[in-house]
Coordinates of C-alpha atoms in Angstrom, one line a residue:
X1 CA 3.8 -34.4 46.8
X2 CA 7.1 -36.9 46.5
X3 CA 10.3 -34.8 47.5
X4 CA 9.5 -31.4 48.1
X5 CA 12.3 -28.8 48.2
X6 CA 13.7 -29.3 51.5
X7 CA 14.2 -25.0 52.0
X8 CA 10.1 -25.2 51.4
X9 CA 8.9 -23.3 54.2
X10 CA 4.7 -24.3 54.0
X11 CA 3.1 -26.8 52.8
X12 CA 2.0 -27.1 49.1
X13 CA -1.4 -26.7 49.3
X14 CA -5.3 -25.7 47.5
X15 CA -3.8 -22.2 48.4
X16 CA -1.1 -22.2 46.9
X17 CA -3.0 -21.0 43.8
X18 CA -3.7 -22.9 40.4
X19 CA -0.2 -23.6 39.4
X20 CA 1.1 -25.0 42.4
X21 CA -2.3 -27.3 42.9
X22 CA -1.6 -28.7 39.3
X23 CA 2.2 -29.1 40.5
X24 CA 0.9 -30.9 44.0
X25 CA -1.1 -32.6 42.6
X26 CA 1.0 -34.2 39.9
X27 CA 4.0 -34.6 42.5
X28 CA 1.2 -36.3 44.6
X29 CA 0.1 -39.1 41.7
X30 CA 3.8 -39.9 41.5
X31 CA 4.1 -40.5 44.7
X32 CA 1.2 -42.5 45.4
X33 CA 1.9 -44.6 42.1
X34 CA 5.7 -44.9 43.3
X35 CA 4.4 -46.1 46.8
X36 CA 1.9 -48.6 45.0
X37 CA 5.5 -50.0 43.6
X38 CA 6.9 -50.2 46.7
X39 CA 3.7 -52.1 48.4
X40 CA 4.3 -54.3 45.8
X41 CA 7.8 -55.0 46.3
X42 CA 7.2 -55.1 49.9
X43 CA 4.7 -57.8 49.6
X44 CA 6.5 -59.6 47.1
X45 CA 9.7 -60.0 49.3
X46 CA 7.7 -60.9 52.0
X47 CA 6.3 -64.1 50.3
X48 CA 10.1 -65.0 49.8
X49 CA 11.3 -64.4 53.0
X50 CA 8.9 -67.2 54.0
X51 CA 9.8 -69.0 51.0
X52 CA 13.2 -68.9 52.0
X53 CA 12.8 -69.5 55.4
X54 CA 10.0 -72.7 54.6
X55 CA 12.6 -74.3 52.6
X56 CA 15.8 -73.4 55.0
X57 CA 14.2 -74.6 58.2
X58 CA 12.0 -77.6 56.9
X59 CA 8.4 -78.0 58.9
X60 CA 10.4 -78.8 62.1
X61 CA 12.1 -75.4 62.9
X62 CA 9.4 -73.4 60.8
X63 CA 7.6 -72.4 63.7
X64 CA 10.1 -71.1 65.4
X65 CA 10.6 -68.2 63.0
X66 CA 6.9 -67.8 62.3
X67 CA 6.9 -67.2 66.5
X68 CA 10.1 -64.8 66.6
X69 CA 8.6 -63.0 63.2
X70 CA 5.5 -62.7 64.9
X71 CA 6.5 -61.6 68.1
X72 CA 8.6 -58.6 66.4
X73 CA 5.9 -57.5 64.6
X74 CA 3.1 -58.0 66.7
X75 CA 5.0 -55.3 69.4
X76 CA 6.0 -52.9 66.6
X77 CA 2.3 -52.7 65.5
X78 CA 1.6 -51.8 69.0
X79 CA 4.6 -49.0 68.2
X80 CA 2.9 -47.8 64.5
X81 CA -0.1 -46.3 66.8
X82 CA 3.0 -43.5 67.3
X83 CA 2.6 -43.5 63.6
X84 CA -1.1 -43.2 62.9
X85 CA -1.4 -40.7 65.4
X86 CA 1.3 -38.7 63.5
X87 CA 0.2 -39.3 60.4
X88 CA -3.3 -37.9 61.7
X89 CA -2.0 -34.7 63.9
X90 CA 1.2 -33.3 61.1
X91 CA -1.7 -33.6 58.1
X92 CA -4.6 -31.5 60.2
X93 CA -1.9 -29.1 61.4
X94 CA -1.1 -28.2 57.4
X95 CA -4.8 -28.3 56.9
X96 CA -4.9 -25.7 60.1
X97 CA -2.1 -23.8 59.0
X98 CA -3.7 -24.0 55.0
X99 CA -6.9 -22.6 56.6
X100 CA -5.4 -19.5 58.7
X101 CA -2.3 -18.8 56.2
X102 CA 0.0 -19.8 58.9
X103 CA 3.3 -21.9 58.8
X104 CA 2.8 -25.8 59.5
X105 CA 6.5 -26.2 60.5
X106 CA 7.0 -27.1 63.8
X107 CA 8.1 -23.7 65.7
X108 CA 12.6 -23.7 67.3
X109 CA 14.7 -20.9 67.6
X110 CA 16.4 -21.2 64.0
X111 CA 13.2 -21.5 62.2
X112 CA 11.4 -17.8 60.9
X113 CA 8.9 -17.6 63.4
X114 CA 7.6 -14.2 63.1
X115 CA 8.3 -13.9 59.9
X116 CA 4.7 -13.2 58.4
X117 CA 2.6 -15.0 56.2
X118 CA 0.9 -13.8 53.1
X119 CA -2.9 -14.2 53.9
X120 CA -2.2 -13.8 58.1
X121 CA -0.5 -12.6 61.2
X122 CA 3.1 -13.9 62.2
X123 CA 3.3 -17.6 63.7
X124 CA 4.2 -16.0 67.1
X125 CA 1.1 -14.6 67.6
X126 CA -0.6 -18.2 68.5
X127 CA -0.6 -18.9 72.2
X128 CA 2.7 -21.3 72.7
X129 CA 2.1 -24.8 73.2
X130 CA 4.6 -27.3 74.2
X131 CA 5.9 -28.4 71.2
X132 CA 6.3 -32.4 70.0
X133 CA 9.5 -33.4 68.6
X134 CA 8.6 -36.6 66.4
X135 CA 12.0 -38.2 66.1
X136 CA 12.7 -38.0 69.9
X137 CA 9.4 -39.3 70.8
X138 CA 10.2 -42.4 68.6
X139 CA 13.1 -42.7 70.5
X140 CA 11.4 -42.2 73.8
X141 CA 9.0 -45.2 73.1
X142 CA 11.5 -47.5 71.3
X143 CA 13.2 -47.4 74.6
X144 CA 10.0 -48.0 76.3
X145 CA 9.7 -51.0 74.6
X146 CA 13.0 -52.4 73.9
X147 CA 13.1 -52.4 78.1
X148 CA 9.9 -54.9 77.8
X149 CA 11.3 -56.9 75.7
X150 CA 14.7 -57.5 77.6
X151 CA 12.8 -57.9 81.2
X152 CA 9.7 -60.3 79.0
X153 CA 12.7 -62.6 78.3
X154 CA 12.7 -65.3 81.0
X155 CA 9.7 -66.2 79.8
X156 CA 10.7 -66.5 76.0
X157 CA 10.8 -70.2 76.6
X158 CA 7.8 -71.5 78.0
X159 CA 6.2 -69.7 75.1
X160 CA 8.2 -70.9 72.7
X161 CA 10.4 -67.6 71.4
X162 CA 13.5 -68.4 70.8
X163 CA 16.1 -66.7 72.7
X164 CA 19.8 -67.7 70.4
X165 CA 21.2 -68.3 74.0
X166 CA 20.4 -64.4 74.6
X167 CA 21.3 -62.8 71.5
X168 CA 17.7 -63.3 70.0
X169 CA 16.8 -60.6 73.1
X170 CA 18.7 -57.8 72.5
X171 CA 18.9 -58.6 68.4
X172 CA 14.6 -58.0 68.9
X173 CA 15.0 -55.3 71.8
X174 CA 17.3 -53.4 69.4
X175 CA 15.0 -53.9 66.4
X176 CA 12.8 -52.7 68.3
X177 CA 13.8 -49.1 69.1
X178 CA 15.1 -49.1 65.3
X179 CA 11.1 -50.0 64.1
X180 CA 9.8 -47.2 66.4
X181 CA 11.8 -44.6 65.4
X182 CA 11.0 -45.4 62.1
X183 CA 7.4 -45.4 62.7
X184 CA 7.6 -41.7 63.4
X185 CA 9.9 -41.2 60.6
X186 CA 6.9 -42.7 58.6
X187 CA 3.9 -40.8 60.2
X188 CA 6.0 -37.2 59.5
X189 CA 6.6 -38.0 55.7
X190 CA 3.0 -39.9 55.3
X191 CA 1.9 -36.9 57.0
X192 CA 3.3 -34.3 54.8
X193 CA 2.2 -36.1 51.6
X194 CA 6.0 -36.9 51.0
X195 CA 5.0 -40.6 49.6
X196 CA 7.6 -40.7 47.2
X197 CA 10.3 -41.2 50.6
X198 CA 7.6 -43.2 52.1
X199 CA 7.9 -45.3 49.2
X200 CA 11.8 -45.8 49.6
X201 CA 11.2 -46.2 53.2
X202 CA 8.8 -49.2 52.5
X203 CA 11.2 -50.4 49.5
X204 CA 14.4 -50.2 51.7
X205 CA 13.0 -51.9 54.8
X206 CA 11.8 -55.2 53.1
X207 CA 14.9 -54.8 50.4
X208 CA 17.2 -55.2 53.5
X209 CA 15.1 -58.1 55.3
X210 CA 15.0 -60.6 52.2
X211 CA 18.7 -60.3 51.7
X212 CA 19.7 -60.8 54.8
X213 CA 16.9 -63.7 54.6
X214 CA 19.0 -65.0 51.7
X215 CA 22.3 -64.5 52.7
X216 CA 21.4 -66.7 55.8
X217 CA 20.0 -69.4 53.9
X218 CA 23.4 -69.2 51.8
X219 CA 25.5 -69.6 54.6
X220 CA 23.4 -72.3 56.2
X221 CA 22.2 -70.4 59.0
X222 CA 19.0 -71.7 60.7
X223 CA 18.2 -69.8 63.7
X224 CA 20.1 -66.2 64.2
X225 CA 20.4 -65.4 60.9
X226 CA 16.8 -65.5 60.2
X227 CA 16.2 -63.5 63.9
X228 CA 18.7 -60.7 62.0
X229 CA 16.8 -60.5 59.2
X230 CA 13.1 -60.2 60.9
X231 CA 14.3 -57.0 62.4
X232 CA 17.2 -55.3 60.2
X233 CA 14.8 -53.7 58.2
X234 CA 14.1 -51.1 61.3
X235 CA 17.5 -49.1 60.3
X236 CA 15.9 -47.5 57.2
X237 CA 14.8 -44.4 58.9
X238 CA 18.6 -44.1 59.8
X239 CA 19.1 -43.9 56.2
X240 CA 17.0 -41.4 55.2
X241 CA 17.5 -39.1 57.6
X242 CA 21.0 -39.1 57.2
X243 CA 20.8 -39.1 53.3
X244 CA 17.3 -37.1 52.9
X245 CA 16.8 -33.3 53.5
X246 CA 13.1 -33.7 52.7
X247 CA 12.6 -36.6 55.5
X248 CA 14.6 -34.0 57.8
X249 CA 12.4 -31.1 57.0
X250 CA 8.9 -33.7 57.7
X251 CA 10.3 -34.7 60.8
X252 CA 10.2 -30.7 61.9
X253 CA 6.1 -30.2 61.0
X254 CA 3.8 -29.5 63.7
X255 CA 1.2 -31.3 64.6
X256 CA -2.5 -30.1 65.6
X257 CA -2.2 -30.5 69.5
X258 CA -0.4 -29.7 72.8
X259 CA 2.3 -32.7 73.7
X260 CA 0.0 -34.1 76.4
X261 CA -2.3 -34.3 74.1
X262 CA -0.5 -36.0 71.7
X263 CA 0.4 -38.9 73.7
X264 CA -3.0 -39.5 74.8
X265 CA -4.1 -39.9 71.5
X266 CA -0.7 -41.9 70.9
X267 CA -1.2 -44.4 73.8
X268 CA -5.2 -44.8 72.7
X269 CA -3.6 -45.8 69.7
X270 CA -1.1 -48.0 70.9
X271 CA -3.7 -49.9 72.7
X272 CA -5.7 -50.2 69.5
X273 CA -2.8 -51.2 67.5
X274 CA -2.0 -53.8 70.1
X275 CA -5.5 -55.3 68.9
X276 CA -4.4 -55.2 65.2
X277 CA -1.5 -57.1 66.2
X278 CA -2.9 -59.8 67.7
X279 CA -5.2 -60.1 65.1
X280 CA -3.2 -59.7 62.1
X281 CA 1.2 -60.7 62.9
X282 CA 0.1 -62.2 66.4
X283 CA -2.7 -65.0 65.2
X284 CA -0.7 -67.3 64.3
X285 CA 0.7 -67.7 68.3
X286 CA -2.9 -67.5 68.9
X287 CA -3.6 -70.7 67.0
X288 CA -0.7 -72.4 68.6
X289 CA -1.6 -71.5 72.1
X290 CA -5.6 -73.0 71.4
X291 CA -4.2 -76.0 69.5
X292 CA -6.3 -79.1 71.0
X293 CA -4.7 -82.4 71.6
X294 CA -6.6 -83.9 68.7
X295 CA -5.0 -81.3 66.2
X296 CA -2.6 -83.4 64.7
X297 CA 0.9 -81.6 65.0
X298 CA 1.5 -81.3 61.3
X299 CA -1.9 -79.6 60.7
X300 CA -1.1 -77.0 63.0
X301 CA 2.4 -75.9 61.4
X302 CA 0.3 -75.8 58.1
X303 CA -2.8 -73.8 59.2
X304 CA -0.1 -71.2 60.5
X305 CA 1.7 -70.9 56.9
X306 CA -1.3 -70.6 55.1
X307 CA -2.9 -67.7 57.4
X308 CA -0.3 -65.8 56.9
X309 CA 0.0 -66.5 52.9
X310 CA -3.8 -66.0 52.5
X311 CA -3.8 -62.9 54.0
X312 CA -0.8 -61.3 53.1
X313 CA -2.4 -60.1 49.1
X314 CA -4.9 -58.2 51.1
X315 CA -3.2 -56.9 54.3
X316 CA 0.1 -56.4 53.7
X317 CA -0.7 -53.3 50.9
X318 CA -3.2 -52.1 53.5
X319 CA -1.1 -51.9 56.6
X320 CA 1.6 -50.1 54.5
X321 CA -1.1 -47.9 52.9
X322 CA -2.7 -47.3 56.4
X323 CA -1.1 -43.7 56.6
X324 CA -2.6 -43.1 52.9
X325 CA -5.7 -44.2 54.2
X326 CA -6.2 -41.9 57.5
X327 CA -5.6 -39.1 54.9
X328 CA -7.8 -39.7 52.6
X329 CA -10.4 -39.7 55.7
X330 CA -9.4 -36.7 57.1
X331 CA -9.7 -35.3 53.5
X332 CA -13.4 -36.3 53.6
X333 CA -14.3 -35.6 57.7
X334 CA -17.3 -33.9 55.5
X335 CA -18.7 -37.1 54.4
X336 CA -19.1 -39.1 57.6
X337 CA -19.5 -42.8 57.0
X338 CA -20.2 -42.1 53.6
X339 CA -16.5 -42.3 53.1
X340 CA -16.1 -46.0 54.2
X341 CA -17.9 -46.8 51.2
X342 CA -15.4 -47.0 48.4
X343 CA -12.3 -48.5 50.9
X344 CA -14.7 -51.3 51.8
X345 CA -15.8 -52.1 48.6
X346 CA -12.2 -52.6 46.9
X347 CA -11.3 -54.4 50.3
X348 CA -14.1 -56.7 49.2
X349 CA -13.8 -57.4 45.8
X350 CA -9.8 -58.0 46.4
X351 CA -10.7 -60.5 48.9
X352 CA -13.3 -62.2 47.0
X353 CA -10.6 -62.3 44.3
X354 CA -8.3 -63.5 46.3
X355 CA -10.6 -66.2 47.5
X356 CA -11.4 -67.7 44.5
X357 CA -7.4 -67.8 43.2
X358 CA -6.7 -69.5 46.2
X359 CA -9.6 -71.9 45.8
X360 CA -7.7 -73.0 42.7
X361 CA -3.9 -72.6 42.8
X362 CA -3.6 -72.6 46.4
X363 CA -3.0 -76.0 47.1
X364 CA -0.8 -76.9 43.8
X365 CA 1.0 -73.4 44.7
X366 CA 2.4 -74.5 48.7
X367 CA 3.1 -77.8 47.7
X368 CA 5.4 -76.9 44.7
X369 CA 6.8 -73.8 46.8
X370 CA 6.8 -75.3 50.5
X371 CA 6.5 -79.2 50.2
X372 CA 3.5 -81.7 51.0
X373 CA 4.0 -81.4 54.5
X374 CA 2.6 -78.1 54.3
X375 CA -0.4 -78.7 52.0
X376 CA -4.1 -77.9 52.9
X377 CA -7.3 -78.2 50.5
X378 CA -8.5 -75.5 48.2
X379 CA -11.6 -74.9 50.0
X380 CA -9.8 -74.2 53.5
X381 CA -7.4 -71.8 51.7
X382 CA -10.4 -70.0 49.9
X383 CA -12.0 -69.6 53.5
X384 CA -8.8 -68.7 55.1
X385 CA -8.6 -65.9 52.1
X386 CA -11.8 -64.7 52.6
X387 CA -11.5 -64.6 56.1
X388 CA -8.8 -62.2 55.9
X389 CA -11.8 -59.5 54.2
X390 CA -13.0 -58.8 57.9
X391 CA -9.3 -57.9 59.3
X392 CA -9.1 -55.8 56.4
X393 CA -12.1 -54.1 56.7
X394 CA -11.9 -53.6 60.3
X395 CA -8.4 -51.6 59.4
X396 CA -10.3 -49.4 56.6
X397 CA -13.1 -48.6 59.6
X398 CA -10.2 -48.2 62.5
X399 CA -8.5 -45.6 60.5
X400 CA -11.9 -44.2 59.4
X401 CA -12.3 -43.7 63.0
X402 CA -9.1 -42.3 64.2
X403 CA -8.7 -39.9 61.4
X404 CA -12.3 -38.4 62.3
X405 CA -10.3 -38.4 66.1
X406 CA -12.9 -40.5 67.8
X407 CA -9.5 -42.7 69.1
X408 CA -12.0 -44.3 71.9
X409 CA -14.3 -46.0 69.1
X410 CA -11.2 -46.5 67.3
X411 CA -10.2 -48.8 70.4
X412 CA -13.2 -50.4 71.4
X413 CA -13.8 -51.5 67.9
X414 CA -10.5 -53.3 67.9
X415 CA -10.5 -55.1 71.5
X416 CA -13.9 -56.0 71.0
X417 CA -12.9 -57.9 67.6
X418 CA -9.7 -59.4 69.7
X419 CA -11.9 -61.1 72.6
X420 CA -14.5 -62.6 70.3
X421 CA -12.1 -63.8 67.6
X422 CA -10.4 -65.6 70.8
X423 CA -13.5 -66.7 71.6
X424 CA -14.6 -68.7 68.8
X425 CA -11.1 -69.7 68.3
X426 CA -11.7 -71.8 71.7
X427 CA -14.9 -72.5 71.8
X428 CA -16.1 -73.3 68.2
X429 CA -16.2 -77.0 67.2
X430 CA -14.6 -78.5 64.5
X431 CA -11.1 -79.0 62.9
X432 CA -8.0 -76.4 63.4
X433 CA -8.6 -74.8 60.0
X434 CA -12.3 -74.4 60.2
X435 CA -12.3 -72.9 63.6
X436 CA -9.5 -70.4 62.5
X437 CA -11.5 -69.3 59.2
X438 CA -14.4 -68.7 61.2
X439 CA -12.8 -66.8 64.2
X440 CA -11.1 -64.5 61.4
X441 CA -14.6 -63.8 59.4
X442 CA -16.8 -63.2 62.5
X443 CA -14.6 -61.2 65.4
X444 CA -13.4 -58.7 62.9
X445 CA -16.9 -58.7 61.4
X446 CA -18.1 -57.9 65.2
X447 CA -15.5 -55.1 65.2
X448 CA -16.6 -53.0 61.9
X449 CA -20.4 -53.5 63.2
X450 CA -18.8 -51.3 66.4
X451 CA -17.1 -48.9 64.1
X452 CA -19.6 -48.1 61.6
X453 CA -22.0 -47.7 64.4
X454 CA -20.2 -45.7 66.2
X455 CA -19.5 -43.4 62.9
X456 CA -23.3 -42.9 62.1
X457 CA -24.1 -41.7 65.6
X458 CA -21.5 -39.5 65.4
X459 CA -22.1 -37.8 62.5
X460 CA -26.2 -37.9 63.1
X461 CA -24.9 -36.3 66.2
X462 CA -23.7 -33.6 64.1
X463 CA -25.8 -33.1 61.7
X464 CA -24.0 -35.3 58.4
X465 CA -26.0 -36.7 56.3
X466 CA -25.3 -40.6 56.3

């Protein structure tokens, strides 16, 4: 389903009788195929805003980019658990409301409540439940968290964030509230299968960042203009609500629970996705806070580019397919673990892909792109590109576990992977690079042994075979 009529009243759904699953399901193929686009574009314009920014800033100021980029991102992927968990509760409420014959739109006083439904009783007739306003509670957390970021701020500089003399702080505090409000924008249309707006959503964010990238480069600008940039992507869902009835009408669905309920499962979550930052946008400050004394300076600046090239093939399509992927789970509760199978496989293969690409163009690649300074050796890239297979996985197994609502494994899985990536990042010996690879292969790896674990008893627990 792309962009439903925006009078539709129910979902589109396996009840809906032959035509209208043929018409679903065709609208559905569209949109998946024009949100494959947009990943691509998306991942594409990442790799040249840090083209852009490499060759603006020089090896000296780099890092202080990678840190405010990393920092933004890192605490709005603590805000996208408020968009997993939406993703998860609007698609089992149309499953719910596919199942009784009842409406899936969220219940106000202008919406045709008791009106009744072809295969069941009015919507009235369910006991009332306090009901969960998506856009609000985006709003309600971006505030949340824009007020951390203003009071974190005296210490912005003995991390090493830069602060643009104050105007770095409220540029990221209001990018902030902007990014969560467009996480629940995301989790309503992912949730009603709208992925044709999701696509826009994805194509308009990063569409926004790289030219603002460029025009700062243009103008010469190497420090706010490159702060603008990281976060002025986080006004899209402004856009499409104000422009898209369909984005409207998903931001009305219901979702399967009470609102207490919903933000415990939203705060487990946000704790999860906290992990997924650090592991994924918030590494890179990792390896600058365990840097040794023996790591020569210019070794470090190039171990943090080429993390975040080697992984970005592989993890920037899967975080923005992430809502895609809890839905596909949800779709298959019946399988158990059985489901993982497929999603780890192509996470594999990509990586292994990946690996050997990077073995051999790697090197020749950053040095024509970024300079010498930033060069490292084919065989440290290939690692690095591997590497990134066990963050990847431990995603596909995190969502795997939240869409079959078992949000305390989903947790666990993630913090455990945190604390022993950490781990080995300061305790293992050896070079920067080598320490890194291995940190990135084995905590993760330690994470998806949790997960799938966790799964199988679970669904032994309930009788699915495994």
């Amino acid at each position: 389903m792309t962009t439903p009529d925006p009078a539709e009243q129910a979902p589109m759904t396996e009840r809906s009788g032959a035509v209208g699953t043929g018409d679903a399901a065709g609208g559905a193929a569209g949109g998946m195929r024009a949100l494959t686009l947009a990943t691509l574009f998306a991942a594409a314009s990442g790799y040249l805003v840090m083209l852009i920014a490499g060759r603006a800033l020089g090896p000296a100021d780099y890092p202080l980019f990678a840190t405010y980029w990393g920092a933004f991102f890192a605490l709005g992927g603590v805000a996208n658990g408020l968009m997993q968990e939406a993703t998860r509760a609007v698609r089992s409420a149309r499953q719910l409301a596919a199942a009784t014959g009842t409406s899936a739109k969220s219940k106000s006083g202008d919406d045709d409540n008791d009106a009744p439904s072809a295969s069941g009783p009015p919507a009235s007739s369910s006991p009332p439940v306090p009901r969960v306003r998506l856009l609000p509670s985006g709003f309600m957390l971006g505030l949340a968290l824009a007020a951390a970021v203003v009071v974190s701020a005296p210490a912005w500089g003995p991390v090493g964030l830069p602060t643009f003399s104050g105007a770095g702080v409220a540029i990221m505090a209001f990018g902030i509230l902007g990014f969560s409000l467009q996480a629940a924008t995301a989790g309503a249309l992912s949730g009603t299968e709208r992925w044709g707006m999701y696509a826009i959503l994805l194509t308009v964010d990063a569409a926004l960042r790289l030219a603002v990238a460029g025009i700062a480069w243009w103008l010469g600008d190497a420090g706010l203009g490159f702060a603008i940039a990281t976060v002025v992507g986080a006004i899209t869902w402004a856009l499409l609500v104000v422009l898209s009835p369909a984005t409207r009408a998903a931001l009305r669905s219901a979702v399967d629970v009470d609102r207490g309920r919903f933000w415990r499962n939203t705060g487990t979550a946000m704790l999860a996705s906290a992990g997924t930052s650090a592991l994924v946008t918030g590494f890179p400050l990792f390896v600058t806070a365990t840097a040794r004394p023996d790591d020569p300076a210019p070794l470090v600046g190039a171990v943090i580019l080429a993390i975040t090239l080697t992984r970005a093939p592989l993890l920037v399509p899967l975080t923005s397919f992430q809502s895609a992927i809890i839905v596909y789970f949800v779709q298959h509760r019946a399988q158990g673990p059985r489901a993982l199978a497929m999603p780890l496989g192509a996470v594999t293969a990509v990586g292994i892909v990946g690996a050997g690409a990077a073995w051999l163009l790697g090197p020749w690649l950053i040095r024509v792109l970024f300079g010498a300074e930033f060069e490292l050796s084919g065989p440290v890239l290939a690692a690095l590109t591997a590497a990134s297979v066990g963050t990847a996985a431990l995603m596909v197994t995190g969502n795997a576990a939240l869409a079959f609502d078992r949000h305390l494994l989903y947790n666990v899985g993630w913090w455990i992977a945190v604390l022993a990536a950490a781990a080995l990042l300061v305790s293992v010996h050896g070079s920067l690079d080598v320490r890194a690879a291995i940190a990135l292969v084995a905590g993760p790896g330690v994470g998806v042994l949790v997960h799938v674990v966790g799964l199988v008893v679970v669904a032994k627990h309930k009788g699915v075979r495994t």
